[in-house]
XYZ file of C-alpha atoms in Angstrom:
629
model
C 130.858 109.312 142.818
C 130.496 110.043 139.219
C 129.755 106.553 137.854
C 129.047 107.872 134.465
C 132.467 109.217 134.117
C 134.191 106.172 135.432
C 132.287 104.092 132.844
C 133.071 106.396 129.933
C 136.843 106.654 131.113
C 137.008 102.891 131.129
C 135.493 102.479 127.618
C 137.714 105.229 125.869
C 140.862 103.676 127.523
C 142.840 101.179 125.269
C 144.129 97.876 126.020
C 141.973 97.381 129.136
C 142.510 93.904 130.724
C 139.890 94.281 133.423
C 136.131 94.783 133.959
C 134.389 97.280 136.389
C 131.737 96.664 138.802
C 128.768 98.704 139.897
C 127.167 97.321 143.232
C 124.174 98.649 145.217
C 121.359 97.246 147.288
C 118.217 95.696 145.607
C 116.009 98.129 144.102
C 118.471 101.127 144.256
C 118.281 101.446 140.394
C 121.512 100.020 138.927
C 119.735 98.573 135.981
C 117.638 101.854 135.732
C 121.024 103.790 135.620
C 122.393 101.436 132.971
C 119.033 101.780 130.698
C 118.927 105.454 131.075
C 122.315 106.772 131.677
C 125.198 104.717 131.033
C 123.798 103.119 127.851
C 123.301 106.381 126.046
C 126.692 107.569 127.255
C 128.522 104.502 125.922
C 126.830 104.619 122.560
C 128.216 108.104 121.941
C 131.809 106.933 122.087
C 133.726 106.308 118.862
C 135.450 103.017 118.423
C 139.181 103.664 118.206
C 141.310 102.807 115.233
C 139.021 103.694 112.465
C 139.407 105.714 109.236
C 138.649 109.395 109.625
C 134.964 110.125 108.333
C 133.925 106.545 108.581
C 133.902 106.023 112.192
C 131.480 103.594 114.044
C 130.392 104.078 117.620
C 129.949 101.403 120.334
C 126.996 99.439 120.694
C 125.821 98.120 124.191
C 123.732 95.134 125.438
C 122.716 94.033 128.746
C 122.947 90.391 129.642
C 120.980 89.104 132.647
C 122.644 86.165 134.415
C 119.465 85.277 136.418
C 118.512 81.575 135.873
C 121.942 80.643 134.453
C 122.708 76.834 134.851
C 125.907 76.773 132.634
C 128.515 79.264 131.689
C 128.296 77.942 128.258
C 124.756 79.803 128.035
C 126.391 83.251 128.476
C 127.509 83.196 124.695
C 124.077 82.535 123.542
C 122.665 85.260 125.752
C 125.230 87.726 124.515
C 124.189 87.071 120.862
C 120.609 87.351 121.642
C 120.979 90.546 123.689
C 123.110 91.993 120.731
C 120.643 91.106 117.942
C 117.669 92.276 120.058
C 119.299 95.538 120.712
C 120.088 96.285 117.198
C 116.500 95.210 115.963
C 114.634 97.200 118.642
C 116.848 100.441 117.927
C 117.178 100.333 114.204
C 115.764 97.334 112.082
C 112.052 96.618 111.563
C 110.696 97.948 114.775
C 107.064 96.862 114.066
C 107.829 93.114 113.394
C 105.947 90.928 115.485
C 107.180 87.742 117.351
C 110.776 88.964 117.336
C 111.986 86.394 119.903
C 111.043 83.508 117.734
C 112.811 85.116 114.743
C 115.892 85.685 116.817
C 116.048 82.110 118.002
C 115.593 80.682 114.329
C 118.172 82.930 113.000
C 120.771 82.179 115.779
C 120.082 78.690 115.460
C 121.405 78.701 111.848
C 118.182 78.769 109.872
C 118.442 80.105 106.158
C 117.473 83.580 105.268
C 114.541 81.896 103.201
C 113.068 80.462 106.297
C 113.738 83.810 108.281
C 111.715 85.724 105.623
C 108.749 83.483 106.151
C 108.304 85.013 109.723
C 108.715 88.660 108.925
C 109.197 91.201 106.053
C 112.845 91.606 106.518
C 114.875 93.236 103.789
C 117.847 91.295 102.428
C 120.597 93.800 103.835
C 118.856 93.851 107.301
C 118.612 90.082 107.362
C 122.466 89.825 106.464
C 123.491 92.200 109.182
C 121.341 90.191 111.794
C 122.790 86.957 110.557
C 126.467 88.340 110.696
C 125.749 89.216 114.331
C 124.611 85.982 115.215
C 127.209 83.995 113.500
C 130.408 86.251 113.303
C 131.780 86.428 116.743
C 134.108 89.322 115.863
C 131.067 91.580 115.560
C 130.800 91.405 119.476
C 134.089 93.368 119.825
C 132.197 96.732 119.004
C 129.615 96.029 121.749
C 130.077 96.866 125.426
C 128.351 94.284 127.566
C 126.588 94.721 130.922
C 126.342 91.542 132.856
C 123.365 92.003 135.450
C 122.057 89.920 138.468
C 125.531 88.219 139.391
C 124.079 87.688 142.879
C 121.189 85.859 141.667
C 123.475 83.007 140.350
C 124.108 79.645 142.218
C 127.161 80.574 144.383
C 128.796 77.448 142.725
C 128.616 79.456 139.312
C 129.990 82.737 140.313
C 133.681 81.719 140.114
C 133.226 80.111 136.582
C 131.233 83.183 135.435
C 134.111 85.438 136.532
C 136.507 83.070 134.667
C 134.367 83.291 131.710
C 134.204 87.155 131.675
C 137.920 87.107 132.228
C 138.492 85.159 128.989
C 136.143 87.482 127.182
C 138.382 90.438 128.349
C 141.756 88.717 127.539
C 141.127 86.725 124.517
C 138.433 88.872 122.527
C 139.470 92.340 124.243
C 135.607 93.064 125.342
C 134.519 95.897 127.584
C 132.474 94.500 130.208
C 130.514 96.130 133.134
C 129.044 93.977 136.031
C 126.002 95.036 137.968
C 125.260 93.240 141.235
C 124.225 93.537 144.784
C 127.686 92.366 146.333
C 126.209 92.163 149.905
C 123.877 89.440 148.668
C 126.321 87.188 146.787
C 127.027 84.724 149.601
C 125.109 83.610 152.741
C 126.705 83.479 156.188
C 127.707 79.721 155.713
C 129.208 80.117 152.330
C 132.598 81.352 153.773
C 134.887 79.400 151.504
C 132.874 80.272 148.275
C 133.180 83.908 149.352
C 137.039 83.695 149.787
C 137.408 82.205 146.471
C 135.285 84.919 145.044
C 137.349 87.639 146.366
C 140.396 86.049 144.743
C 138.860 85.853 141.368
C 137.354 89.416 141.616
C 140.885 90.841 142.371
C 142.065 89.432 138.968
C 138.873 90.249 136.957
C 137.450 93.427 138.540
C 139.644 96.612 138.951
C 137.187 99.158 140.134
C 134.086 98.770 142.406
C 131.585 101.687 142.345
C 128.946 101.756 144.877
C 125.663 103.013 143.202
C 123.570 105.373 145.340
C 120.203 106.500 143.922
C 119.370 110.079 142.880
C 115.780 109.981 143.608
C 114.980 113.390 142.109
C 116.615 112.445 138.829
C 114.738 108.986 138.713
C 111.561 110.652 139.743
C 111.451 112.938 136.834
C 111.955 110.070 134.424
C 109.597 107.328 135.698
C 106.777 109.645 136.680
C 105.878 110.150 133.035
C 105.117 106.402 132.710
C 103.556 105.804 136.213
C 101.702 108.942 137.124
C 98.824 109.108 134.414
C 97.029 111.777 136.342
C 99.457 113.432 138.784
C 102.614 113.549 136.596
C 102.859 117.514 136.578
C 102.270 117.874 140.371
C 104.817 115.065 141.129
C 107.547 116.811 139.156
C 106.801 120.030 140.936
C 107.141 118.307 144.222
C 110.300 116.500 143.260
C 112.406 118.428 145.749
C 110.039 117.600 148.665
C 110.007 113.856 147.726
C 113.610 113.608 147.143
C 114.202 115.325 150.712
C 111.531 112.896 152.405
C 113.228 109.760 150.950
C 116.624 110.964 151.896
C 115.438 111.784 155.434
C 113.897 108.354 155.782
C 117.011 106.667 154.437
C 115.281 105.010 151.356
C 116.816 104.878 148.039
C 114.757 101.959 146.595
C 113.297 102.688 143.161
C 110.644 99.832 143.449
C 109.422 101.625 146.683
C 109.263 104.977 144.845
C 107.556 103.381 141.841
C 105.106 101.803 144.266
C 104.596 105.108 146.178
C 103.881 107.034 142.921
C 101.262 104.383 141.814
C 99.426 104.834 145.001
C 99.383 108.480 145.004
C 98.245 108.626 141.378
C 95.250 106.474 142.287
C 94.049 108.805 145.185
C 95.047 112.213 143.138
C 91.719 112.479 141.214
C 89.490 111.989 144.362
C 91.686 114.716 145.850
C 90.855 117.029 142.835
C 87.331 116.160 143.204
C 86.778 117.482 146.680
C 85.268 121.303 146.505
C 87.839 123.477 148.375
C 89.962 126.713 147.893
C 93.205 126.792 146.212
C 94.906 127.191 149.250
C 93.012 124.209 151.009
C 93.788 121.959 147.923
C 97.587 122.829 148.350
C 97.548 121.737 151.873
C 95.260 118.444 151.052
C 97.541 117.406 148.173
C 100.769 118.004 150.086
C 99.317 116.147 153.249
C 98.178 113.043 151.387
C 101.474 112.922 149.198
C 103.241 112.832 152.519
C 100.991 110.073 153.949
C 101.663 107.740 150.669
C 105.366 108.397 151.119
C 105.197 107.448 154.924
C 103.032 104.507 154.441
C 104.915 103.105 151.212
C 108.234 103.305 152.507
C 107.566 101.887 155.849
C 105.375 99.194 154.425
C 108.158 98.213 152.006
C 110.824 98.526 154.816
C 109.105 95.317 156.065
C 107.820 96.459 159.488
C 105.455 94.233 161.436
C 101.781 94.423 160.617
C 101.079 95.957 164.213
C 103.698 98.530 163.752
C 102.421 99.565 160.309
C 98.924 99.795 161.667
C 100.104 101.988 164.633
C 101.023 104.773 162.017
C 97.404 105.880 161.839
C 97.861 107.243 165.373
C 100.521 109.741 164.242
C 98.218 112.115 162.289
C 95.261 111.892 164.592
C 93.892 115.334 165.927
C 95.647 115.422 169.333
C 98.658 116.651 170.905
C 101.642 114.625 171.466
C 102.481 115.754 175.012
C 103.493 112.277 176.280
C 106.834 111.986 178.145
C 108.086 109.077 175.912
C 111.200 108.840 177.743
C 109.601 108.409 181.100
C 107.176 105.877 179.602
C 110.254 103.828 178.257
C 112.055 103.771 181.711
C 108.824 102.534 183.450
C 108.424 99.974 180.872
C 112.001 98.656 181.129
C 111.358 97.985 184.700
C 108.285 96.163 183.937
C 108.439 92.342 183.135
C 104.971 92.084 181.804
C 104.917 90.796 178.143
C 102.120 92.945 177.316
C 103.914 96.087 178.350
C 107.116 95.084 176.766
C 105.189 94.812 173.372
C 103.881 98.350 174.157
C 107.490 99.537 174.695
C 108.450 98.196 171.159
C 105.368 99.866 169.538
C 106.315 103.230 171.317
C 110.012 102.845 170.368
C 108.958 102.212 166.581
C 106.617 105.439 166.453
C 109.316 107.436 168.231
C 111.879 106.228 165.530
C 109.139 107.206 162.717
C 108.962 110.596 164.291
C 112.656 111.102 164.081
C 112.913 110.064 160.654
C 110.100 111.880 159.045
C 109.252 114.716 161.521
C 112.764 115.584 162.880
C 111.609 114.440 166.444
C 108.811 117.008 166.442
C 105.022 116.425 166.671
C 103.436 115.021 163.638
C 100.967 117.112 161.635
C 97.348 116.479 162.976
C 95.561 116.482 159.619
C 94.172 113.026 159.702
C 95.411 109.565 158.836
C 94.153 107.344 156.068
C 93.074 103.786 156.828
C 91.838 103.421 153.390
C 95.456 104.013 151.843
C 96.935 101.759 154.262
C 94.474 98.884 153.484
C 95.135 99.596 149.807
C 98.788 99.261 150.267
C 98.414 95.907 152.148
C 95.620 94.394 150.150
C 95.264 96.166 146.871
C 91.638 97.145 147.475
C 90.745 100.546 147.864
C 87.429 101.425 149.887
C 86.515 104.782 148.010
C 83.751 105.635 150.396
C 86.251 105.503 153.411
C 88.882 107.333 151.371
C 86.337 110.283 150.608
C 85.227 110.452 154.209
C 88.969 110.744 155.440
C 89.669 113.333 152.814
C 86.682 115.268 153.918
C 87.891 115.118 157.641
C 91.511 116.352 156.565
C 89.880 119.078 154.733
C 87.786 120.184 157.955
C 91.227 119.862 160.076
C 92.997 121.963 157.437
C 90.195 124.579 157.699
C 90.496 124.725 161.291
C 94.011 125.471 161.106
C 93.802 128.069 158.342
C 90.968 129.518 160.340
C 93.455 130.913 162.691
C 93.960 133.759 160.063
C 90.283 134.836 160.407
C 90.507 134.610 164.021
C 93.628 136.980 164.210
C 91.656 139.367 162.022
C 88.607 139.307 164.478
C 91.064 139.833 167.426
C 92.241 142.846 165.821
C 88.770 144.204 164.890
C 87.787 143.537 168.435
C 90.431 146.065 169.581
C 89.224 148.807 167.290
C 88.897 151.307 169.899
C 92.550 151.568 170.861
C 93.401 151.873 167.040
C 94.687 155.044 165.319
C 92.504 156.372 162.471
C 94.917 155.349 159.783
C 95.180 152.018 161.225
C 91.458 151.515 161.594
C 91.099 152.362 157.962
C 93.642 150.154 156.695
C 92.239 147.265 158.767
C 88.825 147.872 157.436
C 89.922 148.355 153.811
C 91.963 145.014 153.978
C 88.975 143.208 155.480
C 86.719 144.524 152.528
C 89.251 143.304 150.034
C 89.102 139.790 151.824
C 85.438 139.725 151.498
C 85.844 140.580 147.817
C 88.222 137.772 147.406
C 85.954 135.297 149.394
C 88.917 134.641 151.746
C 87.049 133.967 155.014
C 85.278 130.986 156.419
C 81.610 131.017 155.635
C 80.467 131.346 159.387
C 82.682 134.272 159.947
C 81.145 136.426 157.620
C 78.302 137.476 160.093
C 80.461 138.784 162.649
C 82.703 140.320 160.101
C 79.912 142.244 158.427
C 78.763 143.319 162.076
C 82.112 144.946 162.861
C 82.366 146.843 159.462
C 78.718 147.842 159.504
C 79.397 149.454 163.049
C 82.408 151.329 161.525
C 80.068 152.663 158.635
C 77.147 153.609 161.031
C 79.533 155.419 163.475
C 81.204 157.202 160.698
C 84.547 155.759 161.566
C 84.980 154.455 158.086
C 83.164 155.358 154.946
C 84.844 153.493 152.003
C 81.497 151.599 151.114
C 77.906 151.935 151.926
C 76.014 149.455 154.215
C 73.844 148.190 151.474
C 76.961 147.607 149.128
C 78.735 145.730 152.035
C 75.654 143.515 152.449
C 75.444 142.652 148.866
C 79.266 141.768 148.751
C 78.907 139.693 151.979
C 76.070 137.792 150.563
C 77.996 137.134 147.529
C 81.113 136.012 149.434
C 78.907 133.392 151.603
C 77.244 132.237 148.408
C 80.694 131.443 146.819
C 81.763 129.589 149.947
C 78.740 127.401 150.380
C 80.031 124.600 148.012
C 83.028 123.933 150.473
C 81.318 124.529 153.613
C 80.487 121.799 156.249
C 78.151 121.684 159.261
C 79.424 123.109 162.410
C 77.979 122.261 166.021
C 78.635 125.789 167.299
C 79.254 129.193 165.866
C 79.443 132.772 167.590
C 77.691 135.320 165.387
C 77.474 137.857 168.169
C 79.513 140.927 168.877
C 80.267 141.938 172.335
C 79.357 145.651 173.116
C 77.981 146.143 169.567
C 75.133 148.511 168.664
C 71.728 147.350 168.044
C 71.305 144.574 165.308
C 70.246 145.648 161.999
C 67.846 144.073 159.416
C 70.761 143.459 157.185
C 72.694 141.857 160.055
C 69.680 139.663 161.148
C 69.102 138.667 157.404
C 72.777 137.433 157.240
C 72.623 135.692 160.556
C 69.304 133.822 159.636
C 70.875 132.873 156.374
C 73.676 131.361 157.925
C 71.665 129.502 160.406
C 69.284 127.894 157.936
C 72.207 126.906 155.679
C 73.860 125.238 158.740
C 70.676 123.384 159.337
C 70.548 122.134 155.902
C 74.255 121.181 156.247
C 73.526 119.118 159.473
C 70.611 117.088 157.534
C 72.990 116.572 154.626
C 75.760 115.393 157.064
C 73.341 113.207 158.912
C 72.053 111.805 155.643
C 75.590 111.185 154.353
C 76.897 109.697 157.571
C 74.018 107.215 157.616
C 74.493 106.568 153.925
C 78.162 105.841 154.212
C 77.461 103.375 157.094
C 74.668 101.493 155.319
C 76.747 101.218 152.031
C 80.053 100.207 153.803
C 78.231 97.659 155.833
C 76.615 96.224 152.698
C 80.005 95.949 151.079
C 81.472 94.303 154.155
C 83.737 97.151 155.094
C 82.328 97.849 158.566
C 81.155 95.906 161.661
C 77.459 95.460 161.629
C 77.362 96.408 165.361
C 78.158 100.076 164.652
C 74.882 100.251 162.646
C 72.863 99.638 165.705
C 74.226 102.759 167.197
C 72.280 104.974 164.765
C 69.367 106.198 167.010
C 68.049 109.310 165.187
C 65.396 108.982 162.395
C 67.924 109.586 159.626
C 67.150 106.817 157.105
C 64.606 109.007 155.316
C 67.660 111.212 154.239
C 69.214 108.335 152.325
C 68.588 107.662 148.566
C 66.693 104.376 148.773
C 67.489 103.430 145.197
C 71.375 103.740 145.904
C 70.980 101.548 149.144
C 68.707 98.928 147.373
C 71.312 98.563 144.510
C 73.953 97.918 147.001
C 71.784 95.418 148.758
C 71.241 93.520 145.458
C 75.102 93.323 145.068
C 76.081 92.372 148.554
C 77.287 89.102 149.850
C 74.643 86.819 151.729
C 76.628 87.258 154.994
C 76.084 91.038 154.766
C 72.419 90.424 153.385
C 71.759 88.530 156.501
C 73.172 91.136 158.921
C 71.213 93.833 157.107
C 68.011 91.823 157.724
C 68.993 91.722 161.379
C 69.644 95.493 161.538
C 66.227 96.150 159.866
C 64.147 93.871 162.131
C 65.988 95.394 165.163
C 65.229 98.966 164.045
C 61.709 98.072 163.223
C 61.024 96.421 166.509
C 62.851 98.519 168.995
C 63.186 102.029 167.389
C 60.501 102.588 164.883
C 60.538 106.048 163.621
C 57.597 107.540 161.753
C 59.923 109.534 159.504
C 61.396 106.236 158.205
C 58.160 104.727 156.928
C 58.612 105.978 153.509
C 62.084 104.402 153.365
C 60.894 101.041 154.531
C 57.728 101.076 152.344
C 59.846 102.030 149.222
C 62.207 99.233 150.156
C 59.475 96.833 150.310
C 58.120 97.581 147.091
C 61.456 97.331 145.309
C 62.182 94.137 146.860
C 58.791 92.731 146.018
C 59.367 93.502 142.433
C 62.835 92.228 142.379
C 61.844 88.867 143.778
C 59.720 88.493 140.573
C 62.603 88.882 138.285
C 64.988 86.359 139.940
C 65.196 82.763 140.107
C 63.228 81.339 143.279
C 66.246 79.306 144.484
C 69.349 80.051 146.474
C 70.203 81.478 149.742
C 69.829 85.136 148.563
C 66.219 84.378 147.388
C 65.430 82.907 150.800
C 66.974 85.817 152.570
C 65.130 88.304 150.380
C 61.874 86.471 150.994
C 62.493 86.565 154.904
C 62.999 90.431 154.757
C 60.089 91.032 152.499
C 57.959 89.109 155.120
C 59.226 91.347 157.958
C 58.545 94.408 155.812
C 55.115 93.301 154.947
C 54.248 92.556 158.484
C 55.553 96.085 159.705
C 53.932 98.057 156.809
C 51.321 95.876 154.894
C 50.300 96.926 151.510
C 46.919 98.665 150.953
C 44.497 97.092 148.670
């Protein structure tokens, strides 16, 4: 349905004795359509019956009926909307306190009083005054009456009657916007019957508005997406398709969704990774924000919403859902009935967003879900989740390297040209840094074997060695620790010095990554706990001597800012670690914390719970690690 054409045809038609209605669900974008499409189209139409060369065009004004208590207030709102529109679009756009000025002018104050509130030219003031006082001026304005459903049901009939008088007596063109499904409640049957009678007399055409997400997206993203606007516009087709499949056309939900994604866009860009990996990463988190935003705004239960995290976990969905449902239907246990409802909801989500297929297993985001629910974003948790998703992406993208290695492992059955093409293609991949960091040793070993056996001679072994080291260096910033990697080559010739050097470099680098990962893990735990984001019981699971890998100053700054409840639990944690675990590697950490705390105590007021807790912790540390004279 082309609502724009219906409206413009209505405006250009002569002697119309009716209004038209545009109806749609709340949040579908009816007002947005008026402001960004219908308004501009109307104001391009010439008013009929004018002299050639001196034609004027229609004006337009939107009047909200929200909060109306008497139909006699409609005229005042029409005048205010008309004056506001003209001033905002053409007259003194930089005047302050416009609303106050309008009210005074409309109330009949003199021009002298009006000039006191703003520097208004005499001609401009005359035109505003004419609009406010000369009712015939309104005939050149097309009015949009919005929010009809927000009126008291007792006023709806009177309002339609008033609109009818405007149409018949003053020949005005009027468009009504509303959500017709929400006009009356189930027990207001009589009012609804009377409304339909009045509507038949006043409203000739009723148009159902359906949101064009793609068009709306292009318009609103410029204002909402301060960081991600270009990316969002490029993804408009995908976003529009996802909203269509989810059965969501709510503009408020879309705005909320864009706001959430724009918040996490910069952290996604800050993660070191390749171009292809970032494409996957951005696409996955855009989808997560759409899934979480649409389902949350749909009004699902808290348990159902929280269950969405299970969709994108790293596991296979090989459960027989139909079989489970049959079993549950035969079981009268309430807990199992609740489980059935949860399974049914997740199954419904899979059908809506994944076409009934298994969801992608690139990680969920509890941090985004908590932000959607509470407005508070745990940046530490988000960063961890993004890193986890990146690891899963690399795992899936790694299949390309695995396919290459499988081909190279079968080199003895290849024809000469096939082997040369395979080796040349692999060499180009090394130059382009296409492979995972820990795949380079075995790739080097294959190509080195081809060179030493004279099966391939496009490059020397030393050149290959230098290129491999350069590729590994380039991949280091985006590489994470792995617990196991296979650098051996079955049936290969004896290992050379270059190959051993590459393997040793990879092994040492992996050891560094392990220490860094361990330090980052304990750092995140400690900081999250001091911020109240994590259960302190999880801290007691840290058994390895890893505190020496943490920046003591960062931890102490977090300790100074934490709440007393978290401060108390930190003291319990420290005491337990000192009494039951006691690693020598951590002595430096606790001694430094002791000195920082002792100095801090001299700078703060010796009162309050925090001072008492700090003093208690200091005594514990001094007992474990006394200061030397």
